[in-house]
Amino acid sequence: MLAAAAIDTRFANISNVLVYSAMAVFLLAFLAYAAEWTFGGRSRVARQSAALAGRGSLAETVASAEAEAARAGQAPKVAVTVTRAGGGTTTLTRTVAAKAGKIDVVTRGDAAPPVDGVGASGGDEGADRLGRIAVSLTTLAALLDLCAVITRGISAHRPPWGNLYEFTCAMTVVAALLFVGLIAAGKDVRWMGLPVTFGAVLGLGIAVAVFYTDSEQLVPALHSYWLWIHVSGAMVCGGALYAGAVAAVLFYAKDVYEQRRAQDQIQGGWWSDVFDRLPAAATLDKWSYRINAFVFPLWTFTIIAGAIWAEAAWGHYWEWDPTETWAFITWVAYACYLHARATAGWKGRKAAVLAFIAFACYLFNAYGVSIFINGKHSYAGV
């Protein structure tokens, strides 16, 4: 058991100042990402001109292929070079058919690999500069938030996630540091900056306005080293699962957009330009799956650790307390998502819907149960 100690109000006050500072910097980062997406649309005309030029080159190549095939009495074919996302090219041979004055390139064999959008900046130097500033602000805000969590723990001489206020502050740190870590590792995920900073501002705003409680000691049942293990695992899962849910939602929207564009149902406009700059639907789907698949074993471990802690505190591993029940429901929801990914009829949009539902279950488990349902885990502090 952890021994109780007097509250150090100085560190508690410092933590409060750091939380408000982190929220302000997260807001600045959010505005910078929004500006990057907005001003990145200025390069749309240049990108459309390049696309039209590319179509002209393809048309000339097709015409040449048709003439040569006519002389040889064979079906015309053309070699198309496709640029892969992340660099590199692939040359694909396609059969060409002329229909009603239009040129169709008929795919045979493997489909062309998906091509990611150019990113939020749209290739515009000024917008790209705003994006890099936004990443720097996100890093600063994450460090301020981390210091706020640490000083909160120092003030109470215990792990700084004993109630919903502290839990929310710590979870925003995890989400922000995960994003910054991926950027530092060279991953092209700056498109995630806008939803990550939005979630951080919203989370910290709700934390200080609704969940705030003064730094204080915990109830006796929480004075255990399992608090470090169980709750920290739940926090890491929450921050990562938020990123996975964002990727799933964006995948669903981008997949609908790509289908409508393939059917010539897109009229253009600002939203069309935004979707064009996002990664391909297949890339977003891959990110969602990888994040959720990586977190699922950690969530499993978190539930097991909680059961061990419950036995030490109350003498029972599992009593179907509301929090325990919803933790199991969340586990089942993510298990269904992972199973759906392996089932042909449930891949794509159906799996994305399951991912979103599973994250909603996590949120209700972390917040809804503590606020609306009384149980042994009702330590919200509100």
Short mmCIF file of C-alpha atoms in Angstrom, two decimals:
data_model
loop_
_atom_site.label_atom_id
_atom_site.label_comp_id
_atom_site.label_asym_id
_atom_site.label_seq_id
_atom_site.Cartn_x
_atom_site.Cartn_y
_atom_site.Cartn_z
CA MET A 1 0.00 0.00 0.00
CA LEU A 2 1.02 3.60 -0.59
CA ALA A 3 1.23 5.81 2.46
CA ALA A 4 -0.77 9.04 2.48
CA ALA A 5 1.08 12.35 2.69
CA ALA A 6 0.22 16.02 3.06
CA ILE A 7 -0.88 17.92 -0.06
CA ASP A 8 1.68 20.40 -1.41
CA THR A 9 -0.49 23.29 -2.61
CA ARG A 10 2.42 25.00 -4.37
CA PHE A 11 2.82 22.19 -6.89
CA ALA A 12 -0.97 21.91 -7.19
CA ASN A 13 -1.16 25.57 -8.21
CA ILE A 14 1.72 25.16 -10.65
CA SER A 15 -0.09 22.19 -12.19
CA ASN A 16 -3.25 24.27 -12.68
CA VAL A 17 -1.29 27.03 -14.44
CA LEU A 18 0.43 24.47 -16.68
CA VAL A 19 -2.90 22.89 -17.65
CA TYR A 20 -4.32 26.24 -18.76
CA SER A 21 -1.07 27.02 -20.59
CA ALA A 22 -1.17 23.66 -22.37
CA MET A 23 -4.79 24.23 -23.38
CA ALA A 24 -3.92 27.65 -24.82
CA VAL A 25 -0.98 26.29 -26.83
CA PHE A 26 -3.05 23.34 -28.07
CA LEU A 27 -5.62 25.88 -29.28
CA LEU A 28 -2.91 27.81 -31.14
CA ALA A 29 -1.71 24.57 -32.71
CA PHE A 30 -5.28 23.71 -33.74
CA LEU A 31 -5.67 27.11 -35.41
CA ALA A 32 -2.32 26.65 -37.20
CA TYR A 33 -3.40 23.24 -38.54
CA ALA A 34 -6.73 24.74 -39.63
CA ALA A 35 -4.85 27.53 -41.43
CA GLU A 36 -2.63 24.96 -43.14
CA TRP A 37 -5.68 23.13 -44.49
CA THR A 38 -7.30 26.42 -45.52
CA PHE A 39 -4.35 28.04 -47.27
CA GLY A 40 -3.17 24.72 -48.69
CA GLY A 41 -6.17 24.92 -51.01
CA ARG A 42 -4.51 27.82 -52.86
CA SER A 43 -2.40 25.31 -54.80
CA ARG A 44 -5.49 23.54 -56.15
CA VAL A 45 -5.29 25.33 -59.52
CA ALA A 46 -1.68 24.26 -59.99
CA ARG A 47 -2.51 20.66 -59.09
CA GLN A 48 -5.47 20.61 -61.50
CA SER A 49 -3.28 22.00 -64.29
CA ALA A 50 -0.71 19.28 -63.64
CA ALA A 51 -3.45 16.66 -63.69
CA LEU A 52 -4.78 17.95 -67.02
CA ALA A 53 -1.27 17.92 -68.44
CA GLY A 54 -0.90 14.33 -67.29
CA ARG A 55 -4.16 13.41 -69.01
CA GLY A 56 -2.91 15.00 -72.21
CA SER A 57 0.28 12.97 -72.09
CA LEU A 58 -1.71 9.81 -71.49
CA ALA A 59 -4.01 10.63 -74.40
CA GLU A 60 -1.03 11.06 -76.73
CA THR A 61 0.44 7.76 -75.54
CA VAL A 62 -2.89 5.98 -76.07
CA ALA A 63 -3.27 7.42 -79.57
CA SER A 64 0.20 6.22 -80.49
CA ALA A 65 -0.54 2.78 -79.05
CA GLU A 66 -3.77 2.53 -81.02
CA ALA A 67 -2.06 3.42 -84.29
CA GLU A 68 0.69 0.86 -83.74
CA ALA A 69 -1.81 -1.82 -82.73
CA ALA A 70 -3.95 -1.11 -85.82
CA ARG A 71 -0.95 -1.72 -88.07
CA ALA A 72 -0.21 -4.99 -86.29
CA GLY A 73 -3.86 -6.07 -86.09
CA GLN A 74 -3.73 -6.44 -82.30
CA ALA A 75 -5.60 -4.94 -79.34
CA PRO A 76 -3.95 -1.67 -78.32
CA LYS A 77 -2.03 -1.67 -75.05
CA VAL A 78 -0.26 1.10 -73.17
CA ALA A 79 2.28 1.14 -70.33
CA VAL A 80 1.16 3.42 -67.50
CA THR A 81 3.64 4.54 -64.84
CA VAL A 82 2.01 4.92 -61.43
CA THR A 83 3.70 6.85 -58.64
CA ARG A 84 3.50 5.02 -55.33
CA ALA A 85 2.79 6.77 -52.04
CA GLY A 86 6.08 7.45 -50.30
CA GLY A 87 8.15 7.39 -53.49
CA GLY A 88 8.95 4.92 -56.25
CA THR A 89 7.03 4.03 -59.41
CA THR A 90 5.37 0.98 -60.91
CA THR A 91 4.84 0.39 -64.64
CA LEU A 92 1.53 -1.31 -65.45
CA THR A 93 0.42 -2.60 -68.87
CA ARG A 94 -3.20 -1.83 -69.65
CA THR A 95 -5.50 -2.63 -72.57
CA VAL A 96 -7.00 0.48 -74.17
CA ALA A 97 -10.56 0.76 -75.46
CA ALA A 98 -12.06 3.72 -77.32
CA LYS A 99 -15.72 4.31 -76.50
CA ALA A 100 -17.88 7.17 -77.76
CA GLY A 101 -14.94 9.51 -78.15
CA LYS A 102 -13.58 8.69 -74.68
CA ILE A 103 -10.38 6.84 -73.83
CA ASP A 104 -10.71 4.11 -71.23
CA VAL A 105 -7.74 2.32 -69.73
CA VAL A 106 -8.98 -1.13 -68.79
CA THR A 107 -7.17 -2.61 -65.82
CA ARG A 108 -6.15 -6.26 -66.11
CA GLY A 109 -4.51 -8.15 -63.33
CA ASP A 110 -3.66 -6.31 -60.10
CA ALA A 111 -5.19 -2.91 -59.51
CA ALA A 112 -2.99 0.17 -59.31
CA PRO A 113 -1.77 0.96 -55.82
CA PRO A 114 -3.64 3.76 -54.02
CA VAL A 115 -2.06 7.19 -54.28
CA ASP A 116 -2.10 9.38 -51.18
CA GLY A 117 -3.00 13.04 -51.34
CA VAL A 118 -0.33 15.69 -51.26
CA GLY A 119 -1.09 16.58 -47.63
CA ALA A 120 -2.76 19.44 -45.82
CA SER A 121 -0.38 22.04 -47.25
CA GLY A 122 -1.26 21.08 -50.83
CA GLY A 123 2.31 21.72 -51.87
CA ASP A 124 2.09 25.40 -50.91
CA GLU A 125 5.25 26.62 -49.14
CA GLY A 126 3.42 29.05 -46.88
CA ALA A 127 0.88 26.44 -45.81
CA ASP A 128 3.65 23.93 -45.21
CA ARG A 129 5.38 26.45 -42.96
CA LEU A 130 2.17 26.80 -40.97
CA GLY A 131 2.00 23.02 -40.62
CA ARG A 132 5.55 22.83 -39.27
CA ILE A 133 4.77 25.63 -36.80
CA ALA A 134 1.67 23.68 -35.74
CA VAL A 135 3.76 20.57 -35.05
CA SER A 136 6.15 22.64 -32.92
CA LEU A 137 3.24 24.11 -30.97
CA THR A 138 1.79 20.63 -30.47
CA THR A 139 5.10 19.44 -29.07
CA LEU A 140 5.29 22.41 -26.69
CA ALA A 141 1.69 21.90 -25.55
CA ALA A 142 2.30 18.18 -24.95
CA LEU A 143 5.35 18.99 -22.80
CA LEU A 144 3.38 21.59 -20.80
CA ASP A 145 0.59 19.07 -20.29
CA LEU A 146 3.10 16.43 -19.24
CA CYS A 147 4.64 18.81 -16.69
CA ALA A 148 1.14 19.60 -15.39
CA VAL A 149 0.48 15.89 -14.82
CA ILE A 150 3.85 15.40 -13.10
CA THR A 151 3.45 18.40 -10.77
CA ARG A 152 -0.09 17.24 -9.92
CA GLY A 153 1.39 13.91 -8.84
CA ILE A 154 4.12 15.62 -6.82
CA SER A 155 1.54 17.76 -5.03
CA ALA A 156 -0.34 14.69 -3.75
CA HIS A 157 2.63 12.28 -3.56
CA ARG A 158 0.80 9.68 -5.63
CA PRO A 159 0.12 8.68 -9.24
CA PRO A 160 -1.61 11.67 -10.90
CA TRP A 161 -4.64 9.86 -12.27
CA GLY A 162 -6.91 9.22 -9.33
CA ASN A 163 -10.03 10.96 -10.71
CA LEU A 164 -11.55 11.95 -14.05
CA TYR A 165 -9.84 15.36 -14.08
CA GLU A 166 -6.38 13.85 -13.70
CA PHE A 167 -7.22 10.93 -16.00
CA THR A 168 -8.34 13.27 -18.80
CA CYS A 169 -5.26 15.49 -18.50
CA ALA A 170 -3.01 12.45 -18.65
CA MET A 171 -4.87 10.92 -21.61
CA THR A 172 -4.46 14.10 -23.69
CA VAL A 173 -0.72 13.85 -23.00
CA VAL A 174 -0.67 10.29 -24.35
CA ALA A 175 -2.57 11.20 -27.53
CA ALA A 176 -0.36 14.24 -28.22
CA LEU A 177 2.91 12.43 -27.50
CA LEU A 178 1.85 9.51 -29.72
CA PHE A 179 1.25 11.94 -32.59
CA VAL A 180 4.51 13.82 -32.01
CA GLY A 181 6.39 10.51 -31.73
CA LEU A 182 5.06 9.34 -35.10
CA ILE A 183 6.09 12.66 -36.68
CA ALA A 184 9.58 12.36 -35.13
CA ALA A 185 9.83 8.80 -36.49
CA GLY A 186 9.34 10.15 -40.01
CA LYS A 187 5.74 9.00 -40.48
CA ASP A 188 3.58 11.17 -42.73
CA VAL A 189 0.72 11.69 -40.26
CA ARG A 190 0.49 15.47 -40.09
CA TRP A 191 -3.09 15.12 -41.37
CA MET A 192 -3.90 13.80 -37.88
CA GLY A 193 -2.74 17.02 -36.20
CA LEU A 194 -6.09 18.80 -36.54
CA PRO A 195 -8.23 16.11 -34.81
CA VAL A 196 -5.53 15.43 -32.18
CA THR A 197 -5.29 19.07 -31.10
CA PHE A 198 -9.07 19.46 -31.28
CA GLY A 199 -9.45 16.46 -28.96
CA ALA A 200 -6.81 17.87 -26.61
CA VAL A 201 -8.49 21.29 -26.38
CA LEU A 202 -11.91 19.71 -25.91
CA GLY A 203 -10.63 17.22 -23.33
CA LEU A 204 -8.74 19.77 -21.25
CA GLY A 205 -11.62 22.22 -21.50
CA ILE A 206 -14.08 19.66 -20.13
CA ALA A 207 -11.54 18.60 -17.50
CA VAL A 208 -11.13 22.08 -16.03
CA ALA A 209 -14.79 23.10 -16.44
CA VAL A 210 -16.58 19.90 -15.37
CA PHE A 211 -14.20 17.39 -13.79
CA TYR A 212 -11.86 19.62 -11.81
CA THR A 213 -11.20 18.66 -8.20
CA ASP A 214 -8.55 19.92 -5.83
CA SER A 215 -5.46 17.80 -5.36
CA GLU A 216 -6.24 15.38 -2.55
CA GLN A 217 -5.55 11.91 -1.25
CA LEU A 218 -7.33 8.88 -2.63
CA VAL A 219 -9.74 6.48 -1.01
CA PRO A 220 -7.98 3.55 0.72
CA ALA A 221 -8.84 1.05 -2.04
CA LEU A 222 -6.78 3.07 -4.55
CA HIS A 223 -3.62 3.16 -2.44
CA SER A 224 -1.87 0.39 -4.32
CA TYR A 225 0.96 0.01 -6.82
CA TRP A 226 -1.68 -1.44 -9.18
CA LEU A 227 -2.86 2.13 -9.69
CA TRP A 228 0.33 2.73 -11.67
CA ILE A 229 -0.21 -0.36 -13.79
CA HIS A 230 -3.95 -0.61 -14.35
CA VAL A 231 -4.93 3.05 -14.81
CA SER A 232 -1.82 3.98 -16.80
CA GLY A 233 -2.65 1.12 -19.18
CA ALA A 234 -6.21 2.44 -19.58
CA MET A 235 -4.83 5.93 -20.27
CA VAL A 236 -2.42 4.78 -22.97
CA CYS A 237 -5.22 2.76 -24.55
CA GLY A 238 -7.52 5.79 -24.54
CA GLY A 239 -5.04 8.10 -26.24
CA ALA A 240 -4.16 5.54 -28.91
CA LEU A 241 -7.73 4.36 -29.50
CA TYR A 242 -8.78 7.97 -30.12
CA ALA A 243 -6.25 8.14 -32.95
CA GLY A 244 -7.53 4.83 -34.30
CA ALA A 245 -11.13 6.06 -34.21
CA VAL A 246 -10.18 9.27 -36.04
CA ALA A 247 -8.47 7.24 -38.77
CA ALA A 248 -11.53 4.99 -39.06
CA VAL A 249 -13.92 7.94 -39.45
CA LEU A 250 -11.68 9.59 -42.04
CA PHE A 251 -11.37 6.28 -43.90
CA TYR A 252 -15.16 5.96 -44.11
CA ALA A 253 -15.52 9.50 -45.46
CA LYS A 254 -12.62 9.16 -47.91
CA ASP A 255 -13.87 5.79 -49.16
CA VAL A 256 -17.30 7.29 -49.90
CA TYR A 257 -15.61 10.21 -51.65
CA GLU A 258 -13.38 7.95 -53.78
CA GLN A 259 -16.38 5.86 -54.83
CA ARG A 260 -18.40 8.92 -55.80
CA ARG A 261 -15.44 10.37 -57.68
CA ALA A 262 -15.03 7.12 -59.61
CA GLN A 263 -18.70 7.45 -60.62
CA ASP A 264 -18.20 11.08 -61.69
CA GLN A 265 -20.54 12.33 -58.96
CA ILE A 266 -18.09 14.85 -57.46
CA GLN A 267 -18.80 18.46 -58.40
CA GLY A 268 -15.57 19.89 -56.99
CA GLY A 269 -15.35 22.67 -54.42
CA TRP A 270 -13.49 23.22 -51.16
CA TRP A 271 -14.48 19.94 -49.52
CA SER A 272 -13.46 18.00 -52.61
CA ASP A 273 -10.05 19.66 -52.47
CA VAL A 274 -9.70 18.73 -48.79
CA PHE A 275 -10.49 15.07 -49.49
CA ASP A 276 -8.02 15.07 -52.39
CA ARG A 277 -5.26 16.15 -50.00
CA LEU A 278 -6.01 13.41 -47.46
CA PRO A 279 -4.23 10.04 -47.66
CA ALA A 280 -5.92 7.36 -49.75
CA ALA A 281 -8.75 5.42 -48.14
CA ALA A 282 -6.57 2.30 -48.07
CA THR A 283 -3.86 4.20 -46.17
CA LEU A 284 -6.34 5.51 -43.59
CA ASP A 285 -7.78 2.02 -43.20
CA LYS A 286 -4.28 0.65 -42.63
CA TRP A 287 -3.55 3.23 -39.93
CA SER A 288 -6.81 2.52 -38.14
CA TYR A 289 -6.23 -1.22 -38.18
CA ARG A 290 -2.60 -1.03 -37.06
CA ILE A 291 -3.35 1.27 -34.13
CA ASN A 292 -6.32 -0.75 -32.91
CA ALA A 293 -4.54 -4.08 -33.39
CA PHE A 294 -1.53 -2.78 -31.46
CA VAL A 295 -3.66 -1.48 -28.56
CA PHE A 296 -5.95 -4.52 -28.25
CA PRO A 297 -3.40 -6.68 -26.35
CA LEU A 298 -2.67 -3.73 -24.03
CA TRP A 299 -6.39 -3.33 -23.32
CA THR A 300 -6.56 -7.04 -22.58
CA PHE A 301 -3.67 -6.68 -20.14
CA THR A 302 -5.35 -3.63 -18.55
CA ILE A 303 -8.50 -5.66 -17.83
CA ILE A 304 -6.48 -8.53 -16.38
CA ALA A 305 -4.48 -6.11 -14.20
CA GLY A 306 -7.72 -4.58 -12.96
CA ALA A 307 -9.06 -8.02 -12.03
CA ILE A 308 -5.89 -8.79 -10.05
CA TRP A 309 -6.16 -5.42 -8.28
CA ALA A 310 -9.84 -6.06 -7.50
CA GLU A 311 -8.95 -9.37 -5.84
CA ALA A 312 -6.30 -7.64 -3.71
CA ALA A 313 -8.65 -4.78 -2.73
CA TRP A 314 -12.06 -6.46 -2.43
CA GLY A 315 -11.32 -10.19 -2.41
CA HIS A 316 -12.96 -10.91 -5.80
CA TYR A 317 -11.41 -10.95 -9.28
CA TRP A 318 -14.67 -10.12 -11.05
CA GLU A 319 -18.10 -9.05 -9.78
CA TRP A 320 -19.66 -7.58 -12.93
CA ASP A 321 -19.46 -4.08 -11.51
CA PRO A 322 -20.66 -1.54 -14.17
CA THR A 323 -17.10 -0.51 -15.01
CA GLU A 324 -16.00 -4.15 -15.24
CA THR A 325 -18.99 -4.95 -17.43
CA TRP A 326 -18.35 -2.07 -19.82
CA ALA A 327 -14.63 -2.85 -19.95
CA PHE A 328 -15.60 -6.35 -21.12
CA ILE A 329 -18.11 -4.91 -23.63
CA THR A 330 -15.35 -2.66 -25.01
CA TRP A 331 -13.03 -5.65 -25.29
CA VAL A 332 -15.69 -7.62 -27.18
CA ALA A 333 -16.35 -4.65 -29.51
CA TYR A 334 -12.68 -4.37 -30.48
CA ALA A 335 -12.43 -8.15 -30.82
CA CYS A 336 -15.37 -7.99 -33.25
CA TYR A 337 -13.61 -5.23 -35.18
CA LEU A 338 -10.40 -7.24 -35.53
CA HIS A 339 -12.41 -10.31 -36.56
CA ALA A 340 -14.33 -8.23 -39.11
CA ARG A 341 -11.06 -7.13 -40.65
CA ALA A 342 -10.30 -10.79 -41.36
CA THR A 343 -13.77 -11.46 -42.80
CA ALA A 344 -14.24 -10.58 -46.47
CA GLY A 345 -17.82 -9.38 -46.15
CA TRP A 346 -17.06 -7.05 -43.25
CA LYS A 347 -13.92 -5.32 -44.45
CA GLY A 348 -13.94 -1.62 -45.25
CA ARG A 349 -16.80 0.59 -44.10
CA LYS A 350 -18.52 -1.99 -41.89
CA ALA A 351 -15.27 -2.55 -39.97
CA ALA A 352 -14.79 1.23 -39.66
CA VAL A 353 -18.26 1.55 -38.12
CA LEU A 354 -17.35 -1.19 -35.64
CA ALA A 355 -14.14 0.68 -34.73
CA PHE A 356 -16.13 3.84 -34.01
CA ILE A 357 -18.70 1.92 -31.92
CA ALA A 358 -15.90 0.24 -29.97
CA PHE A 359 -14.32 3.60 -29.15
CA ALA A 360 -17.72 4.92 -28.05
CA CYS A 361 -17.89 1.94 -25.67
CA TYR A 362 -14.47 2.89 -24.31
CA LEU A 363 -15.59 6.48 -23.70
CA PHE A 364 -18.72 5.35 -21.89
CA ASN A 365 -16.64 2.94 -19.82
CA ALA A 366 -14.17 5.67 -18.85
CA TYR A 367 -16.63 8.55 -18.34
CA GLY A 368 -20.28 7.55 -18.61
CA VAL A 369 -20.15 4.83 -15.98
CA SER A 370 -18.32 7.06 -13.49
CA ILE A 371 -20.77 9.93 -13.99
CA PHE A 372 -24.15 8.24 -14.42
CA ILE A 373 -23.83 4.85 -12.70
CA ASN A 374 -22.86 4.17 -9.09
CA GLY A 375 -20.44 1.35 -8.45
CA LYS A 376 -17.17 0.40 -6.83
CA HIS A 377 -15.29 2.30 -9.55
CA SER A 378 -17.13 5.61 -9.02
CA TYR A 379 -14.09 7.77 -8.37
CA ALA A 380 -14.93 10.55 -10.82
CA GLY A 381 -14.63 13.29 -8.21
CA VAL A 382 -17.54 15.24 -9.73
#
